Coordinates of C-alpha atoms in Angstrom, one line a residue:
Chain G
I1 CA 3.3 0.4 -22.0
A2 CA 2.9 -2.2 -19.2
G3 CA 4.9 -0.3 -16.6
I4 CA 5.8 -2.8 -13.9
T5 CA 4.4 -6.3 -13.9
Q6 CA 4.6 -9.2 -11.5
A7 CA 3.9 -12.9 -11.9
P8 CA 2.2 -15.0 -10.6
T9 CA -0.7 -13.1 -9.3
S10 CA -1.1 -15.6 -6.5
Q11 CA 0.4 -18.9 -5.5
I12 CA -0.1 -21.5 -2.9
L13 CA 3.1 -23.3 -2.0
A14 CA 4.1 -26.2 0.2
A15 CA 6.7 -25.5 2.9
G16 CA 10.2 -26.4 1.8
R17 CA 9.5 -25.7 -1.9
R18 CA 11.5 -23.3 -3.9
M19 CA 9.7 -20.4 -5.5
T20 CA 10.7 -17.4 -7.7
L21 CA 8.5 -14.3 -8.0
R22 CA 9.0 -12.4 -11.2
C23 CA 9.1 -8.7 -11.7
T24 CA 9.6 -6.9 -14.9
Q25 CA 9.6 -3.1 -15.7
D26 CA 9.7 -1.4 -19.1
M27 CA 10.4 2.1 -17.9
R28 CA 14.2 1.7 -17.9
H29 CA 14.3 2.6 -14.2
N30 CA 17.6 2.1 -12.5
A31 CA 16.4 1.1 -9.1
M32 CA 14.1 -1.8 -8.2
Y33 CA 12.8 -3.0 -4.9
W34 CA 11.0 -5.9 -3.3
Y35 CA 8.6 -5.4 -0.3
R36 CA 6.3 -7.6 1.7
Q37 CA 3.1 -6.3 3.0
D38 CA 1.7 -7.7 6.2
L39 CA -1.3 -6.5 8.2
G40 CA -0.2 -4.1 10.9
L41 CA 3.4 -4.0 9.7
G42 CA 3.0 -2.1 6.4
L43 CA 5.5 -2.5 3.7
R44 CA 8.9 -3.8 4.6
L45 CA 11.8 -3.8 2.3
I46 CA 13.3 -7.2 1.5
H47 CA 16.0 -6.5 -1.1
Y48 CA 16.8 -3.7 -3.5
S49 CA 18.9 -3.0 -6.5
N50 CA 20.3 0.5 -7.4
T51 CA 21.4 -0.5 -10.9
A52 CA 21.8 -3.7 -13.0
G53 CA 24.4 -5.9 -11.5
T54 CA 24.1 -4.7 -7.9
T55 CA 21.8 -5.7 -5.1
G56 CA 21.5 -4.9 -1.4
K57 CA 19.7 -6.2 1.7
G58 CA 16.7 -4.4 3.1
E59 CA 15.0 -4.7 6.4
V60 CA 13.9 -8.4 6.2
P61 CA 16.2 -10.2 3.8
D62 CA 16.5 -13.6 5.5
G63 CA 15.1 -16.5 3.5
Y64 CA 15.1 -14.4 0.2
S65 CA 17.6 -13.8 -2.6
V66 CA 17.5 -11.6 -5.6
S67 CA 19.4 -11.0 -8.8
R68 CA 19.6 -8.2 -11.3
A69 CA 21.1 -9.5 -14.5
N70 CA 19.6 -6.6 -16.5
T71 CA 17.7 -3.4 -16.1
D72 CA 14.3 -4.8 -16.6
D73 CA 14.1 -7.9 -14.4
F74 CA 14.4 -8.3 -10.7
P75 CA 13.3 -11.8 -9.6
L76 CA 12.8 -12.7 -5.9
T77 CA 13.6 -16.3 -4.9
L78 CA 12.5 -18.2 -1.8
A79 CA 15.0 -21.1 -1.6
S80 CA 12.9 -23.1 0.9
A81 CA 9.6 -21.5 1.7
V82 CA 8.3 -21.3 5.3
P83 CA 4.8 -20.4 6.5
S84 CA 6.0 -17.1 7.9
Q85 CA 6.7 -16.0 4.3
T86 CA 3.0 -16.0 3.6
S87 CA 2.4 -12.4 2.5
V88 CA 1.7 -10.1 -0.3
Y89 CA 4.8 -9.2 -2.2
F90 CA 5.2 -6.0 -4.1
C91 CA 7.9 -5.1 -6.6
A92 CA 8.6 -1.4 -7.2
S93 CA 11.0 0.6 -9.4
S94 CA 12.2 4.2 -9.4
P95 CA 14.1 6.2 -12.0
M96 CA 17.2 7.0 -10.0
A97 CA 18.7 5.6 -6.9
V98 CA 19.2 9.0 -5.2
S99 CA 17.1 11.9 -6.2
S100 CA 15.1 14.6 -4.4
Y101 CA 12.2 13.9 -6.8
N102 CA 12.2 10.2 -6.6
E103 CA 9.0 8.2 -6.8
Q104 CA 8.5 4.5 -6.6
F105 CA 6.1 2.8 -9.0
F106 CA 4.6 -0.4 -7.8
G107 CA 3.5 -3.6 -9.4
P108 CA 0.2 -5.2 -8.7
G109 CA 1.5 -7.6 -6.1
T110 CA 1.8 -11.4 -5.7
R111 CA -0.2 -13.1 -3.0
L112 CA 1.8 -16.0 -1.6
T113 CA 0.5 -18.6 0.8
V114 CA 2.9 -21.1 2.3
L115 CA 1.3 -24.1 3.9
Chain N
A1 CA 17.4 4.8 12.5
Q2 CA 14.6 5.7 10.1
R3 CA 11.1 5.0 11.4
V4 CA 7.6 5.9 10.4
T5 CA 4.6 5.5 12.7
Q6 CA 0.9 5.8 11.9
P7 CA -1.0 5.5 15.1
E8 CA -4.4 4.7 13.6
K9 CA -4.9 1.3 11.9
L10 CA -8.5 2.3 11.0
L11 CA -10.1 5.7 10.7
S12 CA -13.8 6.0 9.9
V13 CA -15.4 9.4 9.1
F14 CA -18.7 10.4 7.5
K15 CA -18.8 11.9 4.0
G16 CA -18.2 15.6 4.1
A17 CA -16.4 15.5 7.4
P18 CA -12.8 16.6 7.8
V19 CA -10.2 13.9 7.9
E20 CA -6.6 13.8 9.2
L21 CA -4.4 10.8 8.9
K22 CA -1.5 11.0 11.3
C23 CA 2.1 10.3 10.5
N24 CA 5.2 10.8 12.7
Y25 CA 8.8 9.9 11.8
S26 CA 12.2 9.7 13.2
Y27 CA 15.2 10.5 11.2
S28 CA 18.5 12.2 12.0
G29 CA 18.9 14.2 8.9
S30 CA 16.6 15.9 6.4
P31 CA 14.0 13.5 5.1
E32 CA 11.7 13.5 2.2
L33 CA 8.2 12.5 3.1
F34 CA 5.5 10.9 0.9
W35 CA 2.0 9.7 1.2
Y36 CA 1.1 6.6 -0.9
V37 CA -2.5 5.3 -1.4
Q38 CA -3.9 1.9 -2.3
Y39 CA -7.5 1.9 -3.5
S40 CA -9.4 -1.4 -3.5
R41 CA -8.0 -3.8 -6.1
Q42 CA -5.5 -1.2 -7.3
R43 CA -1.8 -1.0 -6.9
L44 CA 0.0 1.3 -4.5
Q45 CA 0.5 4.8 -6.0
L46 CA 2.0 8.0 -5.0
L47 CA -0.5 10.6 -3.6
L48 CA 1.7 13.5 -2.7
R49 CA 5.2 14.4 -1.5
H50 CA 6.1 17.2 0.8
I51 CA 8.8 18.7 -1.4
S52 CA 6.1 19.5 -4.1
R53 CA 3.8 21.3 -1.7
E54 CA 0.9 20.3 -3.8
S55 CA -2.7 19.4 -3.2
I56 CA -3.9 16.2 -4.8
K57 CA -7.6 15.1 -4.8
G58 CA -8.1 17.8 -2.1
F59 CA -5.5 16.3 0.2
T60 CA -2.6 18.3 1.7
A61 CA 0.2 17.4 4.0
D62 CA 2.7 19.8 5.7
L63 CA 6.0 18.7 7.0
N64 CA 6.5 19.8 10.6
K65 CA 10.1 19.3 11.5
G66 CA 9.6 20.5 15.1
E67 CA 7.0 17.8 15.7
T68 CA 8.5 15.3 13.2
S69 CA 5.1 14.9 11.6
F70 CA 3.6 14.8 8.2
H71 CA -0.1 14.5 8.7
L72 CA -2.5 14.1 5.7
K73 CA -5.5 16.3 5.7
K74 CA -8.7 16.9 3.7
P75 CA -11.4 19.3 4.7
F76 CA -14.3 17.3 3.2
A77 CA -14.0 13.6 2.9
Q78 CA -15.6 11.7 -0.1
E79 CA -16.6 8.1 -0.3
E80 CA -14.0 7.5 -3.0
D81 CA -11.3 8.5 -0.6
S82 CA -11.8 5.1 1.2
A83 CA -8.4 3.3 0.8
M84 CA -5.3 2.3 2.6
Y85 CA -2.9 5.2 3.2
Y86 CA 0.8 4.8 3.8
C87 CA 3.2 7.4 5.0
A88 CA 6.8 6.9 3.7
L89 CA 10.2 8.5 4.4
K90 CA 13.3 8.6 2.3
G91 CA 16.6 10.0 3.4
L92 CA 18.1 12.5 1.0
K93 CA 21.4 10.6 1.0
G94 CA 19.8 7.2 0.6
Q95 CA 17.6 5.5 -1.9
N96 CA 15.5 3.3 0.3
F97 CA 12.0 4.1 1.5
V98 CA 10.7 3.3 4.9
F99 CA 6.9 2.9 5.1
G100 CA 4.6 3.2 8.0
P101 CA 2.2 0.4 8.9
G102 CA -0.7 2.1 7.1
T103 CA -4.1 3.6 8.0
R104 CA -7.3 2.3 6.4
L105 CA -9.6 5.2 5.8
S106 CA -13.3 4.4 5.6
V107 CA -15.6 7.2 4.5
L108 CA -19.2 6.4 5.4
P109 CA -22.2 7.7 3.4

């Protein structure tokens, strides 16, 4: 069982280019999330999805888009990358959208550098 | 608005010393609080949650609603506790987590 995987592990990207970060989970979790991790700011939510077919904006959604065509996959797209999007990106999933015993499971992260 | 603060970016203690990582939150309702940990070269993982009232790897955390705090404590730090620790909050009516900025714990030999 892989759990939750992300690809690529790292990427250097020229500003203005389009980039899609992939996230796949095999736990049949309903909810999925994308965070960016920046020094001193912690983890900030970019977008989320409660179930397949629905998405929502998090704290820092500008410049990013997501889709949730099925339960397993939750790709994050940067339409036109800018240097301020240099960060480590984490995908996460949780069993249910609303639960007192919810826990988020995290992927290994993607280190993105935009030059 | 939901907010989580962790005042210390870096905390260094000697092996065997007590450690306390501070976490304060602001939330208008009844929150659920968590501590997540990220060891070197490993992914972020849940350490403990207040609703379980459990002790994991010797760590405990008590939710203090009066002080809106959820400090993480361990009486005797070990070198393997060195990691990045994030406090997180989730509202019971919502599904999104809010994470603090994190505290890097360094346990010195």
